Amino acid sequence: MGIGGLLKSLLPYVLPYRWLLIATLILTFLGSLMAQVNAVVLDRAVDSINELLHLEGGFQWSQATQILIIVSSVLLGKEILSAVITFGQRIFGEKIRINVSRDLSLRVVERILTFRMAYFSAVDNEPGKLQTRIDRGVMSLSNTVKNFFIDILPLFTSAILALILMYAANIYVGIVATVIIPIYFWITARQGTRMKGWRHRVFGTHQKLNQGIMSIIESIGVIKSFNRENVEAHKQATLQNQSTDQQMATRRISFLFEGLKSFVEQIGTVLIIILTAYLVLIDYPGMSIGKIMYHVMLFNNVSAPIRQLHRIYDDLNDALVYAEGFFGILRADDQVEASGTYRPATVKGHFELSHVEFTYANGTHALRDLTMTIEPGRTTALVGLSGAGKTTIVNLLDKFYAPDSGTITLDGVPLNEWDTQVLRDNIGLVLQKNHIFTGTIAENIRYGRPDATDQEVAQAARQAYIYDQIMALPDGFASQALQLSGGQQQRIAIARMFLKNPPIIFLDEPTASLDAIATEQIKASIDAIKQGRTVIVISHNIGQIIDSDNLYVLDTGHCVQHGRPEDVYRQGGLYKEILDASARSMNIDKIAATTGDLD
């Protein structure tokens, strides 16, 4: 992306504020006119004083005082008017910048919410990297708006007007000023080309740093338990040193080019002084001592953008790097989640998977030629060792991912033809680790159905056996949900599902974070809500597995056994191994003996 492409991409976000833009441009033009007043006044004042000093009859203080009063009044008035114009121009420009920044932030959030799950599981889209791409993108793009409408436009408008006045006064001086400018711009362009690669490297390192910090915060318990603080600190120190070296390299290149550009600018000033002085000495028509100062000050207005351009150009090059990642998100049309149009009045929950293949973006082949039937109104358990593909099946049925090949139907209709929102409105999902949002307990439960009443929220909490614990808190349902323990948060997630009350329920280790009593209570609630619904259970809990109507045993993405739990157990094989191992791990013989002795 070049500067032209960057401005073209930003234009749709600036145009809604066209009246602010027009007002900014008008004030910019007026401010540029004011910037030339000093040169005109100094020209007239120097020549007037020079004439006064050479009058026959001597110097007259009354005339000198009159000149000083006029000069002071004009300059003071000009400064007051310039201050008002500059204030308005900056306020309008800043309002454009802030509004564009808001619109960019909202747009990227809206866009991300439409992406399919595969986008977020890609290596380049880890949370820290994605956040850096968005934050840096919005910041640099809003700065581009500021640079263009608040900084560049006034500077270049003033420079163009000053150059016109120089040509009007003396064409030779104007030519000298014009020749200097392209040399400076050529050096600036070379600087941008030289630094582009370094900027990309710095950006990549920033992403790694942010991802590393997020990883430390998320894994702080594990880090401390293994006493690996020094290891993590060393990793960050390596990245920080790499970032420092990269930044110093970019600064060295930048300072070298800036020094060269400053030298060219000063050469221009020297040439203007020499040329105007020479023209005065040869008594060139229209040239005077005042004109020397006049042209020097006008050239100063011409070179003002040159003095600012290196900073603005650096910001624009930063924006180009960050804009590529930011607009890459906005233009990732191939990542938008697909949705069909099928919207039935009722959903039974009859799933059919036929010869389904699925591979994750990282290359993991999760499902292989998988065929199975999930019968409506019944409970189906998915059993297998870790990595067998159980959770992947749930992800496919919820349309989080699409299969590589094969077909999946719900109630006889291919899943890709279903309206995604309607499908998910009819599915309740409880995961092993459910996300709790920042906010109150009531807000988190009501996430299952935003229009639920307080009584319905309370009833859902009772079903999840969390109501009494909530009421024991000082603020009750108004307490912050993130302050709850892991097990309590899991019950909040289950209460959220009860409130949604869907015809299809997916339970992926729903009681993994709960104690034995809480597990029994939740199981009783789940058993009640399962009646008449299609339920898929993924669990290592024996009670939840053998209580299912049907089960499928998975091994590395294949279905190796299926049927009623007791029938599959009699077949032997993997299911029997898993169930026997679970019984042994629970020390079930001693438990039975202990409970038998108590009886």
XYZ file of C-alpha atoms in Angstrom:
599
model
C 0.000 0.000 0.000
C 1.331 3.415 -1.035
C 0.416 6.817 0.343
C -2.183 7.255 -2.407
C -3.776 3.929 -1.535
C -3.707 4.803 2.152
C -5.539 8.107 1.613
C -8.012 6.398 -0.739
C -8.762 3.781 1.939
C -9.271 6.506 4.550
C -11.504 8.668 2.348
C -14.765 6.744 3.055
C -14.221 7.399 6.768
C -13.526 11.129 6.249
C -16.312 11.948 3.761
C -19.158 11.673 6.341
C -17.606 14.759 7.940
C -17.338 16.701 4.670
C -18.730 19.939 6.188
C -16.117 19.814 8.920
C -13.585 19.131 6.200
C -14.729 22.113 4.114
C -14.608 24.382 7.171
C -11.103 23.106 7.944
C -9.942 23.793 4.386
C -11.369 27.332 4.405
C -9.661 28.109 7.706
C -6.483 26.515 6.355
C -6.483 28.861 3.369
C -7.121 31.902 5.592
C -4.348 30.816 7.963
C -1.976 30.446 5.012
C -2.745 34.012 3.928
C -2.013 35.239 7.445
C 1.367 33.448 7.358
C 2.532 35.742 4.518
C 1.700 38.980 6.343
C 4.995 39.122 8.264
C 7.054 39.025 5.069
C 4.958 41.767 3.391
C 5.025 44.004 6.486
C 8.777 43.539 6.975
C 9.394 44.374 3.300
C 7.413 47.603 3.543
C 8.794 48.524 6.983
C 12.465 48.057 6.031
C 12.106 50.081 2.820
C 10.130 52.824 4.614
C 12.699 53.116 7.387
C 15.513 53.088 4.836
C 13.858 55.962 2.945
C 13.288 57.821 6.213
C 16.958 57.572 7.122
C 17.979 59.094 3.769
C 15.537 62.033 3.723
C 16.956 65.455 3.096
C 16.673 67.532 6.211
C 17.289 64.616 8.576
C 15.434 62.024 10.530
C 11.860 62.844 11.783
C 10.638 60.977 14.874
C 6.988 61.667 14.096
C 7.247 59.795 10.827
C 9.177 56.954 12.475
C 6.578 56.679 15.222
C 3.821 56.508 12.625
C 5.611 53.633 10.834
C 6.130 51.751 14.110
C 2.484 52.184 15.142
C 1.241 50.898 11.770
C 3.639 47.949 11.805
C 2.774 47.053 15.413
C -0.984 47.342 14.814
C -0.901 45.195 11.676
C 1.280 42.511 13.257
C -0.725 42.441 16.499
C -4.022 42.258 14.619
C -2.631 39.553 12.406
C -1.524 37.493 15.431
C -4.950 37.769 17.067
C -6.721 36.799 13.852
C -4.228 33.956 13.244
C -4.796 32.604 16.751
C -8.566 32.481 16.184
C -8.162 30.866 12.750
C -5.597 28.341 14.005
C -7.809 27.424 16.978
C -10.808 26.796 14.735
C -8.773 24.913 12.165
C -7.232 22.637 14.816
C -10.555 22.047 16.603
C -12.284 21.046 13.366
C -9.317 18.931 12.284
C -9.116 17.205 15.656
C -12.853 16.521 15.602
C -12.427 14.810 12.235
C -9.531 12.755 13.631
C -11.413 11.661 16.756
C -14.561 10.758 14.811
C -12.586 8.817 12.207
C -10.718 6.981 14.996
C -14.047 6.005 16.575
C -15.498 4.853 13.244
C -12.405 2.778 12.421
C -12.521 1.090 15.844
C -16.218 0.288 15.546
C -15.837 -0.947 11.985
C -13.018 -3.367 12.779
C -14.920 -4.778 15.786
C -18.054 -5.250 13.676
C -15.936 -6.907 11.008
C -14.161 -9.310 13.372
C -17.493 -10.437 14.813
C -18.488 -11.710 11.355
C -15.372 -13.869 10.878
C -15.394 -17.627 11.066
C -13.591 -19.387 13.901
C -10.792 -20.605 11.629
C -9.587 -17.002 11.303
C -8.880 -16.758 15.034
C -7.095 -20.107 15.215
C -4.511 -19.067 12.601
C -0.977 -18.501 13.947
C -0.809 -14.919 12.666
C -4.080 -14.055 14.403
C -3.214 -14.854 17.994
C -4.974 -12.464 20.422
C -1.882 -10.368 21.197
C -0.917 -9.994 17.535
C -4.474 -9.186 16.503
C -4.815 -6.588 19.258
C -1.523 -4.951 18.219
C -2.633 -4.861 14.596
C -5.902 -3.167 15.541
C -4.564 -0.750 18.167
C -1.574 0.361 16.107
C -3.716 0.542 12.995
C -6.356 2.808 14.525
C -3.717 5.004 16.175
C -1.577 5.417 13.048
C -4.549 5.958 10.735
C -6.089 8.608 13.002
C -2.657 10.275 13.150
C -2.618 10.241 9.351
C -5.889 12.178 9.354
C -4.341 14.641 11.804
C -1.144 14.953 9.772
C -3.008 15.541 6.536
C -5.811 17.865 7.618
C -4.187 19.638 10.557
C -0.483 19.690 9.660
C 0.235 19.056 5.980
C -2.556 21.138 4.417
C -1.712 24.386 6.299
C 2.010 23.945 5.649
C 1.726 23.256 1.946
C -0.964 25.859 1.342
C 1.291 28.424 3.006
C 4.282 27.168 0.968
C 2.420 27.442 -2.338
C 1.212 30.976 -1.567
C 4.734 32.003 -0.496
C 6.198 30.554 -3.707
C 3.642 32.447 -5.813
C 4.578 35.708 -4.048
C 8.289 35.007 -4.644
C 7.725 34.496 -8.385
C 5.574 37.637 -8.509
C 8.390 39.662 -6.900
C 11.315 38.149 -8.830
C 11.259 35.144 -11.145
C 14.952 34.285 -10.568
C 14.538 34.014 -6.812
C 11.401 31.920 -7.341
C 13.307 29.518 -9.592
C 16.066 29.058 -6.979
C 13.465 28.274 -4.312
C 11.697 25.845 -6.635
C 14.875 23.958 -7.548
C 15.688 23.240 -3.876
C 12.296 21.619 -3.133
C 12.467 18.537 -5.438
C 15.975 17.734 -4.160
C 14.598 17.638 -0.637
C 11.635 15.484 -1.652
C 13.927 13.065 -3.491
C 16.009 12.625 -0.347
C 12.822 12.070 1.690
C 11.590 9.418 -0.775
C 14.942 7.628 -0.555
C 14.651 7.702 3.214
C 11.211 6.072 3.084
C 12.409 3.315 0.753
C 15.466 2.615 2.909
C 13.436 2.404 6.127
C 10.435 0.408 4.893
C 11.949 -2.995 5.661
C 13.082 -1.878 9.101
C 9.591 -0.627 9.937
C 8.086 -4.022 9.068
C 10.616 -5.746 11.318
C 9.878 -3.349 14.199
C 6.138 -3.937 13.759
C 6.598 -7.721 13.808
C 8.640 -7.508 17.004
C 5.974 -5.321 18.649
C 3.382 -7.996 17.885
C 5.565 -10.683 19.464
C 6.149 -8.517 22.551
C 2.429 -7.941 23.077
C 1.634 -11.618 22.557
C 4.396 -12.554 25.020
C 3.068 -10.214 27.692
C -0.472 -11.557 27.265
C 0.867 -15.097 27.527
C 2.675 -14.238 30.789
C -0.459 -12.735 32.322
C -2.633 -15.684 31.262
C -0.090 -18.265 32.469
C 1.173 -16.538 35.620
C 0.015 -19.396 37.874
C 1.908 -22.022 35.880
C 4.999 -19.802 35.655
C 5.130 -19.301 39.406
C 4.385 -22.924 40.251
C 7.402 -24.056 38.196
C 9.594 -21.120 39.304
C 10.093 -20.089 35.692
C 10.015 -16.322 36.236
C 13.629 -16.029 35.072
C 12.922 -18.037 31.909
C 9.999 -15.807 30.915
C 11.919 -12.670 31.817
C 14.794 -13.854 29.606
C 12.409 -14.435 26.683
C 11.040 -10.912 27.047
C 14.531 -9.459 27.459
C 15.607 -11.107 24.195
C 12.618 -9.625 22.369
C 13.142 -6.225 24.004
C 16.822 -6.196 23.020
C 15.852 -7.149 19.473
C 13.302 -4.322 19.438
C 15.877 -1.881 20.821
C 18.425 -2.811 18.138
C 15.820 -2.451 15.398
C 14.640 0.928 16.687
C 18.202 2.224 16.979
C 18.916 1.103 13.410
C 15.860 2.977 12.119
C 16.810 6.061 14.137
C 20.383 6.062 12.775
C 19.099 5.948 9.207
C 16.487 8.590 9.973
C 18.981 10.997 11.613
C 21.390 10.587 8.681
C 18.756 11.565 6.145
C 17.379 14.355 8.349
C 20.845 15.905 8.626
C 21.221 15.745 4.851
C 17.821 17.386 4.351
C 18.646 20.140 6.857
C 21.874 20.830 4.949
C 19.955 21.151 1.658
C 17.473 23.535 3.298
C 20.251 25.762 4.629
C 21.932 25.777 1.200
C 18.654 27.090 -0.201
C 18.535 29.926 2.342
C 22.154 30.893 1.598
C 21.481 30.943 -2.160
C 18.407 33.163 -1.664
C 20.430 35.649 0.443
C 23.333 35.736 -2.053
C 21.031 36.135 -5.072
C 18.832 38.883 -3.576
C 21.863 40.778 -2.241
C 23.469 40.607 -5.683
C 20.299 41.897 -7.361
C 20.151 44.811 -4.892
C 23.809 45.645 -5.512
C 23.310 45.782 -9.302
C 20.210 47.901 -8.756
C 17.889 45.344 -10.378
C 14.385 46.806 -10.940
C 12.044 46.152 -8.042
C 14.790 44.940 -5.724
C 15.605 46.692 -2.446
C 16.982 45.937 1.005
C 13.458 45.205 2.151
C 13.108 42.659 -0.641
C 16.085 40.725 0.751
C 14.214 40.199 4.034
C 10.962 39.659 2.105
C 12.368 36.779 0.036
C 14.202 35.206 2.983
C 10.991 35.134 5.030
C 8.944 33.801 2.112
C 11.516 31.069 1.524
C 11.195 30.285 5.215
C 7.446 29.722 4.586
C 8.303 27.564 1.585
C 10.790 25.484 3.588
C 8.497 25.181 6.637
C 6.886 21.996 5.209
C 10.410 20.710 4.569
C 11.291 21.112 8.249
C 8.085 19.278 9.236
C 7.994 16.796 6.391
C 10.468 14.315 7.865
C 8.277 13.863 10.976
C 5.063 13.636 8.971
C 6.675 11.340 6.428
C 7.866 9.046 9.236
C 4.313 8.925 10.607
C 2.920 8.212 7.141
C 5.387 5.351 6.649
C 4.405 3.941 10.046
C 0.782 4.256 8.983
C 1.538 2.374 5.763
C 2.954 -0.552 7.740
C 0.108 -0.662 10.252
C -2.578 0.135 7.639
C -1.700 -2.999 5.683
C -2.526 -5.177 8.693
C -5.561 -3.108 9.707
C -7.185 -2.893 6.284
C -6.203 -6.523 5.764
C -8.730 -7.313 8.502
C -11.431 -5.126 6.969
C -10.890 -6.645 3.514
C -10.707 -10.300 4.573
C -13.950 -11.127 2.753
C -12.965 -14.786 2.503
C -13.006 -15.002 6.307
C -16.615 -13.855 6.744
C -18.752 -16.571 8.264
C -21.086 -18.129 5.716
C -24.813 -18.276 6.377
C -27.660 -19.931 4.536
C -31.288 -18.850 4.376
C -33.126 -21.836 5.831
C -35.186 -20.698 8.841
C -37.607 -23.397 10.034
C -40.380 -22.769 12.543
C -39.237 -25.669 14.735
C -35.976 -27.570 15.129
C -35.960 -31.268 16.004
C -32.212 -31.829 16.292
C -31.608 -34.777 13.948
C -27.965 -34.560 12.830
C -26.437 -36.733 10.099
C -22.687 -36.744 9.395
C -21.575 -38.589 6.264
C -17.919 -39.240 5.375
C -16.784 -36.025 7.045
C -13.142 -34.957 6.807
C -11.704 -31.989 8.673
C -8.209 -30.557 9.117
C -7.325 -27.514 11.235
C -5.285 -24.618 9.849
C -2.223 -25.854 11.756
C -2.331 -29.144 9.838
C -3.982 -31.328 12.505
C -6.171 -33.913 10.755
C -8.984 -34.039 13.323
C -11.710 -36.103 11.599
C -11.288 -38.918 9.066
C -14.174 -40.328 7.012
C -16.539 -39.836 9.956
C -20.147 -41.032 9.649
C -22.627 -40.843 12.521
C -26.237 -40.073 13.404
C -27.391 -37.916 16.303
C -30.973 -38.905 16.977
C -33.442 -36.172 17.977
C -34.790 -36.067 21.520
C -32.070 -38.400 22.780
C -28.730 -38.065 24.550
C -25.605 -39.044 22.622
C -22.206 -39.329 24.298
C -18.928 -38.837 22.438
C -16.177 -40.915 24.004
C -12.488 -41.112 23.240
C -9.013 -40.205 24.361
C -7.792 -36.628 24.204
C -7.343 -35.500 20.594
C -9.834 -38.069 19.260
C -11.957 -35.315 17.630
C -14.875 -35.039 20.069
C -14.822 -31.244 20.478
C -14.203 -30.863 16.738
C -17.545 -32.557 16.049
C -19.330 -30.057 18.303
C -17.537 -27.188 16.550
C -18.698 -28.478 13.162
C -22.282 -28.985 14.305
C -22.376 -25.411 15.636
C -20.954 -24.158 12.280
C -17.846 -22.760 13.946
C -15.946 -24.595 11.206
C -16.937 -26.148 7.892
C -15.844 -29.692 6.926
C -13.206 -30.151 4.240
C -15.385 -32.789 2.601
C -18.431 -34.884 3.367
C -21.863 -33.647 4.399
C -23.565 -32.617 7.629
C -27.349 -32.236 7.772
C -29.737 -31.090 10.480
C -33.331 -32.304 10.160
C -32.529 -33.392 6.610
C -31.216 -29.986 5.468
C -27.481 -29.463 4.766
C -25.959 -27.446 7.568
C -24.491 -24.860 5.196
C -28.019 -23.994 4.028
C -29.155 -23.122 7.557
C -29.325 -19.512 8.662
C -26.398 -19.405 11.113
C -28.176 -17.178 13.634
C -31.289 -19.377 13.666
C -29.122 -22.475 14.093
C -27.254 -21.058 17.077
C -30.427 -19.650 18.621
C -31.553 -23.274 18.907
C -28.310 -24.641 20.370
C -27.115 -24.336 23.950
C -23.366 -24.781 24.407
C -21.588 -25.387 27.715
C -17.824 -25.795 27.501
C -15.186 -27.071 29.887
C -13.966 -23.498 30.272
C -16.672 -20.927 29.642
C -15.992 -17.253 29.190
C -17.289 -14.892 31.847
C -17.696 -11.301 30.689
C -16.809 -8.204 32.636
C -20.014 -7.176 34.385
C -22.468 -8.347 36.996
C -23.635 -11.878 37.648
C -27.119 -10.966 36.400
C -25.685 -9.572 33.137
C -23.673 -12.744 32.573
C -26.646 -15.055 33.136
C -28.897 -12.817 31.029
C -26.418 -13.251 28.152
C -28.365 -16.445 27.465
C -31.516 -14.397 26.785
C -31.176 -10.596 26.966
C -34.907 -9.979 27.466
C -35.180 -12.307 30.472
C -36.831 -10.955 33.614
C -35.144 -10.863 37.018
C -37.346 -13.779 38.109
C -36.233 -15.863 35.124
C -32.597 -15.057 35.838
C -33.053 -16.128 39.447
C -34.777 -19.370 38.369
C -31.884 -20.194 36.015
C -29.467 -19.630 38.922
C -31.509 -22.042 41.061
C -31.375 -24.671 38.297
C -27.594 -24.302 38.215
C -27.423 -24.557 42.043
C -25.699 -21.176 42.344
C -28.610 -19.065 43.644
C -27.830 -19.433 47.374
C -24.145 -18.590 46.844
C -25.101 -15.502 44.820
C -27.510 -14.276 47.479
C -24.790 -14.733 50.123
C -22.681 -12.089 48.364
C -22.985 -8.478 49.615
C -24.374 -7.251 46.277
C -26.196 -10.418 45.243
C -26.834 -10.583 41.512
C -25.215 -7.141 41.147
C -21.830 -8.589 42.207
C -19.038 -8.716 39.645
C -18.998 -12.144 37.975
C -15.209 -12.200 37.526
C -14.814 -12.227 41.327
C -16.375 -15.709 41.527
C -14.333 -18.904 41.743
C -13.767 -21.106 38.720
C -16.455 -23.562 39.772
C -18.943 -20.770 40.442
C -18.224 -19.230 37.053
C -18.917 -22.631 35.471
C -22.320 -22.694 37.149
C -23.011 -19.172 35.820
C -22.315 -20.510 32.322
C -24.690 -23.420 32.930
C -27.347 -21.012 34.267
C -26.900 -19.038 31.038
C -27.725 -22.195 29.081
C -30.768 -22.955 31.248
C -32.059 -19.444 30.572
C -31.626 -19.887 26.820
C -33.578 -23.178 27.038
C -32.751 -24.441 23.509
C -33.985 -27.669 21.856
C -30.377 -28.801 21.202
C -27.708 -28.912 23.905
C -23.958 -29.517 23.538
C -22.169 -30.311 26.806
C -18.371 -30.396 26.563
C -17.098 -31.422 30.014
C -19.762 -29.240 31.709
C -18.842 -30.297 35.257
C -15.055 -30.437 34.888
C -14.466 -27.529 37.294
C -16.995 -28.582 39.933
C -16.709 -30.553 43.133
C -18.502 -33.869 43.602
C -21.591 -32.441 45.297
C -21.917 -29.627 42.770
C -21.443 -32.175 39.955
C -24.296 -34.276 41.330
C -26.525 -31.213 41.637
C -25.747 -30.026 38.113
C -26.248 -33.541 36.751
C -29.727 -33.586 38.261
C -30.537 -30.253 36.603
C -29.090 -31.368 33.269
C -31.056 -34.624 33.472
C -34.211 -32.564 33.916
C -33.513 -30.220 31.020
C -32.452 -33.103 28.742
C -35.985 -34.433 28.536
C -37.309 -34.096 24.983
C -34.130 -32.424 23.740
C -31.249 -33.472 21.523
C -28.166 -33.621 23.727
C -24.534 -34.325 22.877
C -22.299 -34.984 25.867
C -18.512 -34.995 25.909
C -17.277 -36.078 29.306
C -14.795 -38.229 31.174
C -17.373 -38.626 33.924
C -18.589 -42.252 33.973
C -22.014 -41.264 35.241
C -22.665 -38.938 32.328
C -21.376 -41.445 29.762
C -23.330 -44.535 30.837
C -26.460 -42.428 31.336
C -26.622 -41.620 27.604
C -29.036 -43.274 25.167
C -26.344 -43.808 22.580
C -22.597 -43.293 22.275
C -19.886 -43.045 19.667
C -16.318 -44.049 20.459
C -13.692 -42.045 18.561
C -10.040 -42.804 17.947
C -7.858 -40.269 16.077
C -10.827 -38.918 14.148
C -12.368 -42.323 13.300
C -15.559 -43.778 14.738
C -14.516 -47.215 16.021
C -17.611 -48.197 18.052
C -21.186 -47.028 18.551
C -24.430 -48.162 20.115
C -26.020 -48.261 23.569
C -23.442 -47.894 26.369
C -24.012 -51.361 27.813
C -23.915 -53.024 24.382
C -20.704 -51.266 23.374
C -19.099 -52.236 26.684
C -19.861 -55.907 26.055
C -18.113 -55.612 22.660
C -14.831 -54.881 24.405
C -12.359 -52.627 22.623
C -11.522 -48.993 23.308
C -14.726 -48.089 25.165
C -14.270 -50.934 27.637
C -10.638 -49.885 28.165
C -11.674 -46.282 28.854
C -14.511 -47.233 31.179
C -12.437 -49.767 33.103
C -9.567 -47.277 33.403
C -11.996 -44.628 34.695
C -13.342 -47.060 37.272
C -9.834 -47.981 38.403
C -8.746 -44.348 38.588
C -11.738 -43.616 40.803
C -10.720 -46.580 43.015
C -14.282 -47.793 42.565
C -13.703 -51.087 44.406
C -12.731 -49.300 47.606
C -15.551 -46.809 47.159
C -18.019 -49.671 46.818
C -16.519 -51.451 49.820
C -16.588 -48.267 51.903
C -20.192 -47.427 51.038
C -21.122 -51.093 51.550
C -19.579 -51.103 55.061
C -21.475 -47.913 55.878
C -24.707 -49.492 54.685
